[in-house]
Coordinates of C-alpha atoms in Angstrom, one line a residue:
Chain A
M1 CA 5.9 10.6 22.0
D2 CA 5.3 10.1 18.3
Y3 CA 4.7 6.7 16.8
K4 CA 4.6 5.7 13.2
V5 CA 1.7 3.3 12.4
E6 CA 1.5 1.5 9.1
V7 CA -2.0 0.6 8.2
R8 CA -2.6 -1.8 5.4
I9 CA -6.1 -2.0 3.9
E10 CA -6.9 -4.8 1.6
L11 CA -10.1 -6.1 -0.1
K12 CA -11.7 -9.1 1.5
Q13 CA -11.6 -12.3 -0.5
G14 CA -14.5 -12.6 -3.0
V15 CA -14.6 -8.7 -3.5
I16 CA -13.8 -7.7 -7.1
D17 CA -10.6 -5.8 -7.3
A18 CA -11.2 -3.7 -10.4
E19 CA -7.9 -1.8 -10.1
G20 CA -6.0 -5.0 -9.9
E21 CA -7.9 -6.5 -12.8
T22 CA -7.2 -3.6 -15.0
I23 CA -3.4 -3.5 -14.3
Q24 CA -3.4 -7.4 -14.8
K25 CA -5.0 -7.0 -18.2
S26 CA -2.7 -4.0 -19.3
L27 CA 0.5 -5.8 -18.3
K28 CA -0.7 -8.8 -20.2
L29 CA -1.2 -6.7 -23.2
L30 CA 2.2 -5.3 -22.9
G31 CA 3.5 -8.9 -23.0
Y32 CA 4.2 -9.7 -19.3
P33 CA 3.0 -13.1 -18.0
I34 CA 1.1 -11.7 -15.0
E35 CA -1.3 -14.1 -13.3
K36 CA -2.9 -11.9 -10.9
V37 CA -2.6 -8.4 -9.5
S38 CA -4.0 -7.4 -6.0
S39 CA -4.2 -3.7 -5.0
V40 CA -3.6 -2.7 -1.4
K41 CA -3.8 0.6 0.1
V42 CA -1.2 1.7 2.8
Y43 CA -1.2 4.7 5.1
I44 CA 1.7 5.6 7.2
I45 CA 0.3 7.6 10.0
E46 CA 2.3 9.6 12.7
V47 CA 0.3 9.9 15.9
K48 CA 1.1 11.2 19.3
A49 CA 0.6 8.6 22.0
I50 CA 1.9 7.7 25.4
S51 CA 2.7 3.9 24.5
K52 CA 3.0 1.7 21.5
E53 CA -0.2 0.1 22.9
D54 CA -2.0 3.5 23.0
A55 CA -0.9 4.4 19.5
E56 CA -2.3 1.0 18.3
K57 CA -5.5 1.5 20.1
K58 CA -6.0 4.9 18.6
I59 CA -5.3 4.0 15.1
N60 CA -7.4 0.8 15.4
E61 CA -10.5 3.0 16.3
A62 CA -9.7 5.3 13.7
C63 CA -9.5 2.5 11.0
R64 CA -12.9 1.3 12.1
R65 CA -14.5 4.9 12.2
L66 CA -13.0 6.2 9.1
L67 CA -10.3 4.4 7.0
A68 CA -11.5 1.0 6.3
N69 CA -14.9 -0.1 5.1
P70 CA -15.6 -3.4 7.1
V71 CA -18.1 -4.7 4.5
I72 CA -15.4 -5.1 1.9
Q73 CA -12.1 -4.5 3.4
N74 CA -9.8 -5.9 5.9
Y75 CA -7.0 -4.0 7.7
S76 CA -3.9 -4.7 9.7
L77 CA -1.7 -2.4 11.7
S78 CA 2.0 -2.4 12.6
V79 CA 3.4 0.3 15.1
K80 CA 7.0 1.6 14.9
N81 CA 8.7 4.3 17.1
A82 CA 8.8 7.4 14.7
Chain B
M1 CA 7.3 -20.9 -11.7
D2 CA 5.1 -18.3 -10.1
Y3 CA 6.6 -15.5 -8.0
K4 CA 4.7 -13.0 -5.9
V5 CA 6.2 -9.5 -6.2
E6 CA 5.3 -6.6 -3.9
V7 CA 5.5 -3.3 -5.6
R8 CA 5.4 -0.4 -3.3
I9 CA 4.7 3.1 -4.9
E10 CA 5.3 6.2 -2.8
L11 CA 5.2 9.8 -3.7
K12 CA 8.6 11.6 -3.9
Q13 CA 9.6 14.0 -1.2
G14 CA 8.1 17.4 -1.9
V15 CA 5.1 16.2 -3.9
I16 CA 1.8 17.2 -2.1
D17 CA 0.1 14.0 -0.8
A18 CA -3.6 15.4 -1.2
E19 CA -5.0 12.1 0.0
G20 CA -2.8 11.9 3.0
E21 CA -3.6 15.3 4.0
T22 CA -7.3 15.1 3.8
I23 CA -7.1 12.0 6.0
Q24 CA -5.0 13.8 8.5
K25 CA -7.5 16.6 8.5
S26 CA -10.5 14.3 8.9
L27 CA -8.9 12.3 11.9
K28 CA -7.8 15.5 13.6
L29 CA -11.5 16.7 13.4
L30 CA -12.6 13.4 14.9
G31 CA -10.2 14.1 17.8
Y32 CA -7.3 12.0 17.0
P33 CA -3.7 13.5 17.6
I34 CA -2.4 12.9 14.0
E35 CA 0.7 14.8 13.0
K36 CA 1.0 13.4 9.3
V37 CA -0.4 10.8 7.0
S38 CA 1.4 9.5 3.9
S39 CA -0.5 7.4 1.3
V40 CA 1.4 4.5 -0.4
K41 CA 0.0 2.3 -3.1
V42 CA 0.8 -1.5 -3.1
Y43 CA 0.4 -3.9 -5.8
I44 CA 0.8 -7.7 -5.2
I45 CA 1.6 -9.2 -8.6
E46 CA 1.9 -13.0 -9.5
V47 CA 4.3 -13.4 -12.4
K48 CA 5.5 -16.4 -14.2
A49 CA 9.2 -16.4 -14.3
I50 CA 12.3 -18.8 -14.5
S51 CA 13.9 -17.3 -11.5
K52 CA 13.7 -14.7 -8.8
E53 CA 16.0 -12.4 -10.6
D54 CA 13.9 -12.9 -13.9
A55 CA 10.7 -12.0 -11.8
E56 CA 12.3 -8.9 -10.4
K57 CA 13.5 -7.8 -13.9
K58 CA 10.0 -8.2 -15.5
I59 CA 8.3 -6.3 -12.9
N60 CA 11.0 -3.6 -12.5
E61 CA 10.4 -3.0 -16.3
A62 CA 6.6 -3.0 -16.0
C63 CA 6.9 -0.5 -13.2
R64 CA 8.8 1.9 -15.3
R65 CA 6.6 1.4 -18.4
L66 CA 3.2 1.4 -16.7
L67 CA 2.7 1.4 -12.8
A68 CA 4.9 4.1 -11.6
N69 CA 5.1 7.9 -12.6
P70 CA 9.0 8.6 -12.3
V71 CA 8.2 12.4 -12.2
I72 CA 6.4 12.1 -8.8
Q73 CA 6.8 8.6 -7.6
N74 CA 9.5 6.3 -6.1
Y75 CA 8.9 2.5 -6.2
S76 CA 10.6 -0.4 -4.6
L77 CA 10.1 -4.2 -5.2
S78 CA 10.3 -7.3 -2.9
V79 CA 10.0 -10.8 -4.6
K80 CA 8.7 -13.9 -2.8
N81 CA 7.9 -17.3 -4.1
A82 CA 4.3 -17.7 -4.7

């Protein structure tokens, strides 16, 4: 069965978010009262798995091996039926 | 008052998602049964506004002016109290 897994990858606290800071400055220059911008990367992954738990296990492993950098990023998963 | 607005920027249907395709191929090569990967960009924006509606209006305008490219991207907002 196919499952849709949403992976959300955020920078850890204390890591400089260059993209977010640039956007914050640009929006301020345009006149918007923006205090802070944080950038987050989301991947929606369609995976074949025998159960919700299996889908979560597979994508969790994929995150550790390829998608997230544990030195600077945290990730979280949520599994939905496709 | 400060509001947190989550902006979610996705590619329109039909637009090639090079990042997603690359990840899908890489995960397949690693042995994961991945059918499709879509990449989404999320910005969490802290904005000063007098009401929830005001915050939404400001960020909606900012998306149109700076954050999203209407030719290839769709965006959606959700406002929370900070």
